[in-house]
Tab-separated table of C-alpha atoms and ligand atoms in Angstrom:
chain	number	residue	atom	x	y	z
A	29	MET	CA	-12.708	21.511	-47.072
A	30	THR	CA	-11.389	24.582	-45.244
A	31	ALA	CA	-10.346	24.685	-41.598
A	32	LYS	CA	-13.246	27.010	-40.838
A	33	THR	CA	-15.800	24.594	-42.300
A	34	ALA	CA	-14.095	21.632	-40.612
A	35	VAL	CA	-14.442	23.310	-37.202
A	36	GLN	CA	-18.104	24.062	-37.826
A	37	GLN	CA	-18.891	20.510	-38.968
A	38	GLY	CA	-16.873	18.955	-36.145
A	39	SER	CA	-18.543	21.209	-33.624
A	40	ASP	CA	-22.003	20.191	-34.888
A	41	LEU	CA	-21.091	16.498	-34.682
A	42	LEU	CA	-19.749	16.834	-31.136
A	43	ALA	CA	-22.764	18.872	-30.019
A	44	GLY	CA	-25.065	16.202	-31.465
A	45	ALA	CA	-23.204	13.579	-29.421
A	46	GLY	CA	-23.662	15.637	-26.230
A	47	ILE	CA	-19.980	16.520	-25.839
A	48	PRO	CA	-19.468	19.662	-23.718
A	49	GLU	CA	-17.721	22.689	-25.247
A	50	PRO	CA	-18.101	21.294	-28.787
A	51	ARG	CA	-16.584	24.219	-30.676
A	52	LEU	CA	-13.493	24.494	-28.487
A	53	THR	CA	-13.044	20.727	-28.639
A	54	ALA	CA	-13.362	20.708	-32.437
A	55	GLU	CA	-10.748	23.455	-32.668
A	56	VAL	CA	-8.332	21.613	-30.371
A	57	LEU	CA	-8.753	18.346	-32.302
A	58	LEU	CA	-8.334	20.036	-35.682
A	59	LEU	CA	-5.189	21.821	-34.519
A	60	HIS	CA	-3.859	18.473	-33.320
A	61	ALA	CA	-4.535	16.989	-36.773
A	62	LEU	CA	-2.821	19.960	-38.431
A	63	HIS	CA	0.128	19.992	-35.960
A	64	LYS	CA	-0.445	23.713	-35.479
A	65	GLU	CA	-0.736	26.195	-32.607
A	66	ARG	CA	-4.051	27.831	-31.704
A	67	ILE	CA	-3.329	31.141	-33.452
A	68	TYR	CA	-3.196	29.285	-36.797
A	69	LEU	CA	-6.973	28.830	-36.941
A	70	PHE	CA	-7.515	32.574	-36.684
A	71	SER	CA	-4.796	33.480	-39.161
A	72	HIS	CA	-5.546	30.696	-41.702
A	73	PRO	CA	-9.322	29.949	-41.646
A	74	GLU	CA	-9.125	29.136	-45.365
A	75	HIS	CA	-6.470	26.413	-44.922
A	76	GLU	CA	-7.498	23.498	-47.180
A	77	LEU	CA	-7.319	20.197	-45.306
A	78	SER	CA	-5.191	17.524	-46.996
A	79	THR	CA	-6.611	13.999	-47.163
A	80	ILE	CA	-4.403	12.822	-44.317
A	81	GLU	CA	-5.371	15.798	-42.129
A	82	TRP	CA	-9.023	15.093	-42.779
A	83	ILE	CA	-8.602	11.396	-41.912
A	84	HIS	CA	-6.842	12.229	-38.639
A	85	TYR	CA	-9.370	14.890	-37.688
A	86	GLY	CA	-12.241	12.491	-38.413
A	87	ARG	CA	-10.645	9.823	-36.227
A	88	TYR	CA	-10.145	12.258	-33.350
A	89	LEU	CA	-13.750	13.430	-33.569
A	90	HIS	CA	-14.934	9.825	-33.561
A	91	GLU	CA	-12.796	8.983	-30.508
A	92	ARG	CA	-14.079	12.021	-28.618
A	93	MET	CA	-17.683	11.133	-29.474
A	94	GLN	CA	-17.023	7.665	-28.019
A	95	GLY	CA	-16.110	9.381	-24.726
A	96	LYS	CA	-12.311	9.421	-24.920
A	97	PRO	CA	-11.080	12.567	-23.132
A	98	THR	CA	-9.551	15.199	-25.413
A	99	GLN	CA	-6.239	15.043	-23.504
A	100	TYR	CA	-5.855	11.322	-24.254
A	101	ILE	CA	-6.267	12.193	-27.946
A	102	THR	CA	-3.880	15.155	-28.032
A	103	ARG	CA	-1.637	13.498	-25.379
A	104	ILE	CA	-0.906	16.866	-23.747
A	105	GLN	CA	-2.193	18.664	-20.651
A	106	GLU	CA	-0.879	21.891	-19.223
A	107	PHE	CA	-0.084	22.100	-15.507
A	108	TYR	CA	1.249	25.159	-13.710
A	109	GLY	CA	2.055	26.736	-17.063
A	110	ARG	CA	4.041	23.817	-18.464
A	111	PRO	CA	3.037	21.175	-21.042
A	112	PHE	CA	2.961	17.585	-19.775
A	113	HIS	CA	2.651	14.448	-21.869
A	114	VAL	CA	-0.214	12.223	-20.785
A	115	SER	CA	-1.320	8.771	-21.845
A	116	PRO	CA	-4.189	6.513	-20.780
A	117	SER	CA	-1.768	5.074	-18.162
A	118	VAL	CA	-1.883	8.307	-16.159
A	119	LEU	CA	-4.567	10.429	-14.589
A	120	ILE	CA	-5.155	13.609	-16.595
A	121	PRO	CA	-3.690	16.296	-14.307
A	122	ARG	CA	-6.447	18.516	-12.915
A	123	PRO	CA	-6.190	22.286	-12.400
A	124	GLU	CA	-7.290	21.733	-8.752
A	125	THR	CA	-4.021	19.894	-8.121
A	126	GLU	CA	-2.187	23.194	-8.670
A	127	HIS	CA	-3.436	24.129	-5.170
A	128	THR	CA	-1.249	21.372	-3.728
A	129	ALA	CA	1.775	22.729	-5.593
A	130	GLU	CA	0.946	26.271	-4.447
A	131	GLN	CA	0.665	25.201	-0.807
A	132	ALA	CA	4.055	23.507	-1.011
A	133	LEU	CA	5.616	26.649	-2.482
A	134	ARG	CA	3.980	28.764	0.196
A	135	VAL	CA	4.798	26.774	3.360
A	136	ALA	CA	8.022	25.049	2.334
A	137	PRO	CA	9.943	27.471	0.084
A	138	GLN	CA	13.307	26.339	1.487
A	139	THR	CA	12.784	22.745	0.355
A	140	ARG	CA	15.909	21.099	-1.060
A	141	THR	CA	14.557	17.550	-1.289
A	142	LEU	CA	11.007	16.340	-1.802
A	143	LEU	CA	9.081	13.138	-2.342
A	144	ASP	CA	5.928	12.770	-4.477
A	145	ILE	CA	3.972	9.580	-3.725
A	146	GLY	CA	1.795	8.360	-6.637
A	147	THR	CA	3.279	10.697	-9.218
A	148	GLY	CA	1.233	9.723	-12.316
A	149	SER	CA	2.395	12.024	-15.125
A	150	GLY	CA	4.869	13.570	-12.682
A	151	VAL	CA	3.177	16.975	-12.451
A	152	LEU	CA	3.730	17.600	-8.735
A	153	ALA	CA	7.290	16.270	-8.519
A	154	ILE	CA	8.404	18.053	-11.688
A	155	THR	CA	6.660	21.366	-10.974
A	156	LEU	CA	8.029	21.513	-7.428
A	157	ALA	CA	11.517	20.407	-8.454
A	158	LEU	CA	11.590	23.225	-11.009
A	159	GLU	CA	9.920	25.933	-8.923
A	160	LEU	CA	11.930	25.183	-5.774
A	161	ARG	CA	15.154	24.288	-7.604
A	162	ALA	CA	14.975	21.105	-5.537
A	163	ARG	CA	15.799	17.463	-6.047
A	164	ALA	CA	12.742	15.197	-6.134
A	165	VAL	CA	12.004	11.499	-5.831
A	166	ALA	CA	8.700	10.285	-7.239
A	167	THR	CA	7.027	6.905	-6.831
A	168	ASP	CA	4.215	5.062	-8.544
A	169	LEU	CA	3.000	1.485	-8.647
A	170	SER	CA	2.475	1.781	-12.403
A	171	LEU	CA	5.571	1.311	-14.550
A	172	ASP	CA	3.711	2.775	-17.542
A	173	ALA	CA	2.921	5.921	-15.557
A	174	LEU	CA	6.558	6.236	-14.499
A	175	GLN	CA	7.642	6.083	-18.147
A	176	VAL	CA	5.361	9.027	-18.951
A	177	ALA	CA	6.608	10.938	-15.886
A	178	ARG	CA	10.251	10.272	-16.719
A	179	ARG	CA	9.774	11.591	-20.255
A	180	ASN	CA	8.176	14.749	-18.823
A	181	ALA	CA	11.050	15.235	-16.371
A	182	VAL	CA	13.637	14.858	-19.125
A	183	GLU	CA	11.869	17.262	-21.506
A	184	LEU	CA	11.242	19.831	-18.775
A	185	GLN	CA	14.745	19.352	-17.353
A	186	ALA	CA	13.646	18.639	-13.786
A	187	ARG	CA	15.855	16.764	-11.323
A	188	VAL	CA	13.580	13.858	-10.437
A	189	ASP	CA	14.401	10.209	-9.707
A	190	PHE	CA	11.603	7.712	-10.253
A	191	VAL	CA	10.999	4.570	-8.212
A	192	GLN	CA	8.409	1.889	-8.829
A	193	CYS	CA	7.058	0.789	-5.445
A	194	ASP	CA	3.957	0.556	-3.293
A	195	LEU	CA	3.497	4.120	-1.959
A	196	ALA	CA	6.899	4.932	-0.379
A	197	SER	CA	7.837	1.415	0.680
A	198	GLY	CA	11.001	1.456	-1.466
A	199	ILE	CA	12.283	4.816	-0.228
A	200	GLN	CA	14.924	5.214	2.491
A	201	ALA	CA	16.028	8.873	2.495
A	202	ARG	CA	14.692	11.792	4.568
A	203	PHE	CA	13.009	14.736	2.841
A	204	ASP	CA	12.034	18.334	3.599
A	205	LEU	CA	8.651	17.846	1.956
A	206	VAL	CA	6.324	14.981	1.030
A	207	VAL	CA	3.408	15.602	-1.350
A	208	SER	CA	0.770	13.212	-2.570
A	209	ASN	CA	-2.435	13.215	-4.561
A	210	PRO	CA	-3.386	9.590	-3.951
A	211	PRO	CA	-6.482	7.894	-5.389
A	212	TYR	CA	-9.408	9.046	-3.246
A	213	ILE	CA	-12.692	8.006	-4.829
A	214	PRO	CA	-14.691	5.514	-2.718
A	215	VAL	CA	-15.093	2.315	-4.720
A	216	ALA	CA	-18.898	2.511	-4.612
A	217	GLU	CA	-18.799	5.871	-6.444
A	218	ILE	CA	-16.899	4.533	-9.472
A	219	PRO	CA	-19.991	3.343	-11.446
A	220	GLY	CA	-21.569	6.809	-11.120
A	221	LEU	CA	-18.576	8.742	-12.470
A	222	GLN	CA	-18.620	10.599	-15.815
A	223	ARG	CA	-17.881	8.060	-18.555
A	224	GLU	CA	-14.760	10.019	-19.575
A	225	VAL	CA	-13.321	9.257	-16.142
A	226	ARG	CA	-14.877	5.858	-15.417
A	227	ASP	CA	-14.181	4.239	-18.779
A	228	PHE	CA	-10.887	5.892	-19.748
A	229	GLU	CA	-8.801	6.956	-16.752
A	230	PRO	CA	-6.791	4.254	-14.922
A	231	HIS	CA	-8.727	2.863	-11.958
A	232	LEU	CA	-5.432	2.507	-10.087
A	233	ALA	CA	-5.351	6.322	-10.083
A	234	LEU	CA	-8.963	6.694	-8.950
A	235	VAL	CA	-10.032	4.093	-6.393
A	236	GLY	CA	-9.194	4.939	-2.780
A	237	GLY	CA	-10.764	1.907	-1.076
A	238	VAL	CA	-14.145	1.721	0.612
A	239	GLU	CA	-14.030	5.132	2.325
A	240	GLY	CA	-11.724	6.855	-0.162
A	241	THR	CA	-9.124	7.557	2.548
A	242	GLU	CA	-7.383	4.186	2.717
A	243	LEU	CA	-4.147	5.338	1.109
A	244	TYR	CA	-3.855	8.423	3.329
A	245	HIS	CA	-3.908	6.174	6.389
A	246	ARG	CA	-1.022	4.220	4.906
A	247	ILE	CA	0.947	7.262	3.728
A	248	VAL	CA	0.913	9.272	6.999
A	249	PRO	CA	2.944	6.699	9.024
A	250	GLN	CA	5.330	6.300	6.082
A	251	ALA	CA	5.826	10.082	5.988
A	252	GLU	CA	6.869	9.985	9.666
A	253	ARG	CA	9.746	7.757	8.600
A	254	LEU	CA	10.595	9.917	5.579
A	255	LEU	CA	10.320	13.525	6.745
A	256	LYS	CA	12.959	15.542	8.536
A	257	PRO	CA	11.677	17.142	11.761
A	258	GLY	CA	9.731	20.271	10.802
A	259	GLY	CA	9.043	18.927	7.311
A	260	TRP	CA	5.621	19.182	5.653
A	261	LEU	CA	3.257	16.509	4.401
A	262	ILE	CA	0.850	18.014	1.865
A	263	PHE	CA	-2.101	16.063	0.478
A	264	GLU	CA	-4.703	16.723	-2.139
A	265	ILE	CA	-7.984	15.416	-0.731
A	266	GLY	CA	-11.430	14.618	-2.123
A	267	TYR	CA	-14.386	16.788	-1.169
A	268	LEU	CA	-15.518	14.267	1.466
A	269	GLY	CA	-12.055	13.309	2.650
A	270	GLU	CA	-11.295	15.895	5.318
A	271	THR	CA	-12.491	13.991	8.403
A	272	GLY	CA	-10.836	10.728	7.445
A	273	VAL	CA	-7.514	12.344	6.544
A	274	ARG	CA	-7.505	14.427	9.731
A	275	GLN	CA	-7.905	11.170	11.654
A	276	ALA	CA	-4.793	9.829	9.917
A	277	PHE	CA	-2.800	12.886	11.061
A	278	ALA	CA	-4.243	12.586	14.594
A	279	GLN	CA	-2.424	9.266	15.161
A	280	GLY	CA	1.057	10.829	15.034
A	281	PRO	CA	3.233	13.848	15.960
A	282	TRP	CA	1.689	16.313	13.524
A	283	GLU	CA	1.186	20.041	14.094
A	284	ASP	CA	-0.388	22.888	12.115
A	285	VAL	CA	-2.802	20.490	10.410
A	286	THR	CA	-4.596	22.890	8.084
A	287	LEU	CA	-7.292	22.604	5.452
A	288	VAL	CA	-7.215	24.703	2.282
A	289	HIS	CA	-10.199	25.176	-0.038
A	290	ASP	CA	-10.062	25.411	-3.810
A	291	LEU	CA	-11.532	28.169	-5.985
A	292	ALA	CA	-14.910	26.416	-5.950
A	293	GLY	CA	-14.893	26.555	-2.136
A	294	LEU	CA	-14.367	22.801	-1.769
A	295	PRO	CA	-11.894	21.237	0.694
A	296	ARG	CA	-8.874	20.467	-1.504
A	297	VAL	CA	-5.569	20.398	0.391
A	298	LEU	CA	-4.762	19.145	3.874
A	299	ARG	CA	-1.274	19.735	5.202
A	300	GLY	CA	0.518	18.977	8.418
A	301	ARG	CA	3.960	19.571	9.873
A	302	TYR	CA	5.991	16.691	11.310
A	303	GLN	CA	7.140	17.674	14.820
A	304	PRO	CA	8.447	14.571	16.618
B	412	SAM	C1	-4.838	10.471	-8.364
B	412	SAM	S1	-3.447	9.899	-9.269
B	412	SAM	C2	-2.407	11.321	-9.094
B	412	SAM	C3	-1.382	11.445	-10.176
B	412	SAM	C4	-0.598	12.775	-10.129
B	412	SAM	N1	0.123	12.903	-8.865
B	412	SAM	C5	-1.534	13.955	-10.303
B	412	SAM	O1	-1.769	14.668	-9.308
B	412	SAM	O2	-2.025	14.177	-11.419
B	412	SAM	C6	-2.771	8.709	-8.146
B	412	SAM	C7	-1.510	7.985	-8.618
B	412	SAM	O3	-1.145	7.068	-7.586
B	412	SAM	C8	-0.717	5.848	-8.169
B	412	SAM	N2	-0.928	4.791	-7.172
B	412	SAM	C9	-2.094	4.187	-6.814
B	412	SAM	N3	-1.871	3.289	-5.840
B	412	SAM	C10	-0.538	3.324	-5.580
B	412	SAM	C11	0.307	2.634	-4.672
B	412	SAM	N4	-0.180	1.714	-3.825
B	412	SAM	N5	1.625	2.927	-4.678
B	412	SAM	C12	2.139	3.857	-5.525
B	412	SAM	N6	1.377	4.540	-6.411
B	412	SAM	C13	0.054	4.285	-6.432
B	412	SAM	C14	-1.555	5.716	-9.420
B	412	SAM	O4	-0.937	4.868	-10.363
B	412	SAM	C15	-1.655	7.170	-9.872
B	412	SAM	O5	-0.616	7.480	-10.769
């Protein structure tokens, strides 16, 4: 079977199973089976699949039809123009999270040291360490997630130290910048999530307590201990999180508390400046 036919058949199978973007997904899965870059499909549509390539492609199609996200099959997701390894131990980095990185670059360009709380695959800590030429510390409760993040930091040559702890409880230093994209989905919303998220992404990365803002209320007082005066705390928030997270900031010496919307017009980033 040729690559061209394999894409068509895979696309038909995925479409029949109700998978969105079936053709693109079939192409990505076939390229993963072939260990090739995207251009290869256009330059070699007549490539004859070997038995082993066909077996791998078939397995990937089957996994995707069962609901497994494409990124957990290919084990790669791009973030801010760089490739990051992912595994089922980490949240698949979302493009919306790039807004948090952008805000940090915009308001805190002089940052020398930063802390990322709940780092997952390490996208925020690594991107900011590289873009700002800064030194980062990143925490997570999940040791498996930290292993993925550490591998990403090594391969992308970012200066990041990783600490397994509850939020920032194990951290003593003072930083110019603290960023966090903590879990923010209210527990009651979990059963109604897309199956790709609900059944495959780690619930530790999703569930933010009853209201969805529980972790923010714990992180803000910790950030007061960890930020230098004038330093920024920058959060990604859920679309319903603004009021609750603003309340967390209202308890302490925070100024310039500002909401930023994403490209879809949804509240996405809330930042505040520590002014004791
Ligand atoms: C929404 S994910 C964000 C991951 C990554 N920062 C990103 O933006 O893609 C939240 C992360 O927080 C971690 N986490 C959840 N509760 C935690 C806690 N109490 N202490 C430290 N990390 C926690 C999860 O394991 C997960 O990696």
